[in-house]
Short mmCIF file of C-alpha atoms in Angstrom, two decimals:
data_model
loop_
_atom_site.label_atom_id
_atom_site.label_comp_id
_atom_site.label_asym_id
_atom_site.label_seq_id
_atom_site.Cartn_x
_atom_site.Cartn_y
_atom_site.Cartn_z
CA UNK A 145 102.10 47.72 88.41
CA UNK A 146 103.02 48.84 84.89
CA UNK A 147 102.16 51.88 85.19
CA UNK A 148 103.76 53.26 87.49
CA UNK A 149 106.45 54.91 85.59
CA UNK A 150 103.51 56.70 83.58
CA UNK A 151 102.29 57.27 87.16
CA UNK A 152 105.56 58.78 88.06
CA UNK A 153 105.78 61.04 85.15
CA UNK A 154 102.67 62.88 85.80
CA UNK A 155 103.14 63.19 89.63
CA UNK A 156 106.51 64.84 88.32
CA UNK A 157 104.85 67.11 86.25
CA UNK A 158 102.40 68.08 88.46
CA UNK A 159 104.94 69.08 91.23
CA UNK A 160 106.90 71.25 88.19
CA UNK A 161 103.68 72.91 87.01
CA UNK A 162 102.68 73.54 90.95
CA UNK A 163 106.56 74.78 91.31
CA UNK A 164 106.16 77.18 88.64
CA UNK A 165 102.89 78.45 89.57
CA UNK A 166 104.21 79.21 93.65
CA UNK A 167 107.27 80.75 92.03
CA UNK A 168 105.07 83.15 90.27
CA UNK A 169 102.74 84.06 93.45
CA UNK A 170 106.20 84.59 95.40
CA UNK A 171 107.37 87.05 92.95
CA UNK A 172 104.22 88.98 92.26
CA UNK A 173 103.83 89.26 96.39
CA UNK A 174 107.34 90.65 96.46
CA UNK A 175 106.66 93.00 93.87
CA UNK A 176 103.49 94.23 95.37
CA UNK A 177 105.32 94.41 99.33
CA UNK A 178 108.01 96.36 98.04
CA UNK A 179 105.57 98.38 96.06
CA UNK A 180 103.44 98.85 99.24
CA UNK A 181 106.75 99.73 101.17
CA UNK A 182 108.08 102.67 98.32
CA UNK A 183 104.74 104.08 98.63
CA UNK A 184 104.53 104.11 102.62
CA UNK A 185 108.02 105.16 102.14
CA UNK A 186 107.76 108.60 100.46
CA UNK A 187 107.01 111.72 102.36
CA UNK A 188 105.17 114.65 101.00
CA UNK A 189 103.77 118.46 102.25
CA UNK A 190 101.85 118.12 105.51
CA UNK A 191 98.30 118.64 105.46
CA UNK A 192 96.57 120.78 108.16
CA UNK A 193 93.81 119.88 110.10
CA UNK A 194 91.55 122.90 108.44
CA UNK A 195 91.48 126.58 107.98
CA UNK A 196 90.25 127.44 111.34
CA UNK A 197 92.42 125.09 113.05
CA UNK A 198 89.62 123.06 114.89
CA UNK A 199 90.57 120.08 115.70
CA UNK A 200 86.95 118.70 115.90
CA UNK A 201 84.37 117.36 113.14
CA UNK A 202 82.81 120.34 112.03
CA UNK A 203 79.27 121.10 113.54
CA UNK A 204 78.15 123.79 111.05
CA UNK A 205 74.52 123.33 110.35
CA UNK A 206 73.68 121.68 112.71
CA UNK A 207 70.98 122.01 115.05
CA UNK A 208 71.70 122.71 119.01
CA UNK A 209 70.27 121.22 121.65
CA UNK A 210 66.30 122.52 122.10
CA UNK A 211 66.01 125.35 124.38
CA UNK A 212 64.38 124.82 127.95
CA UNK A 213 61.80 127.29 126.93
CA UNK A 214 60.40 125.46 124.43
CA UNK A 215 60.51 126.31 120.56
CA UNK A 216 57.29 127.64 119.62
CA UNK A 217 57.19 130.93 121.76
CA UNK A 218 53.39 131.36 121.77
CA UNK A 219 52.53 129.17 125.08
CA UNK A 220 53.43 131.78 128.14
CA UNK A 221 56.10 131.10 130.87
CA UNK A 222 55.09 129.70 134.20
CA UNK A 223 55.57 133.17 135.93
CA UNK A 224 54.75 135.55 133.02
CA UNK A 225 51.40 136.70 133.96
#
C-alpha cells in the first residue's frame, strides 16, 4: 500500500473541486429564486379582460351552427307547395 497517501491526496481534491462546484450551483439557484421571487413580487396596472368586456374567447368569424333548413335554399320545404 504505498500509495495510498497519493491515493488520499486525490480523493481530497476531488471532494474540494466537487465542494466548489455545489457551492457555485447553490449560489446561482439562490440568485435565480430570489430573482424569480422580485419579479412575482412587483405589481403593475391591471389589465382588462377586453374592450367589450366579454368574458369569453371571442367567436367573431366564426361560423354558426347550420340552419335546420338547409344551406342551399333551392330544394323546397316539405309543406311549400
Amino acid at each position: 500500500m504505498d500509495n495510498l497517501p497519493l491515493l488520499t491526496v486525490g480523493v481530497t481534491l476531488i471532494a474540494c473541486v466537487l465542494a466548489v462546484i455545489g457551492l457555485h450551483v447553490y449560489a446561482s439557484g439562490r440568485e435565480q429564486q430570489r430573482a424569480l421571487i422580485d419579479r412575482l413580487s412587483r405589481t403593475g396596472p391591471r389589465r382588462s379582460r377586453g374592450a367589450s368586456g366579454a368574458s369569453g374567447p371571442s367567436t367573431a368569424g366564426c361560423a354558426g351552427p347550420p340552419s335546420a333548413s338547409g344551406s342551399s335554399g333551392s330544394s323546397p320545404s316539405p309543406g311549400s307547395t
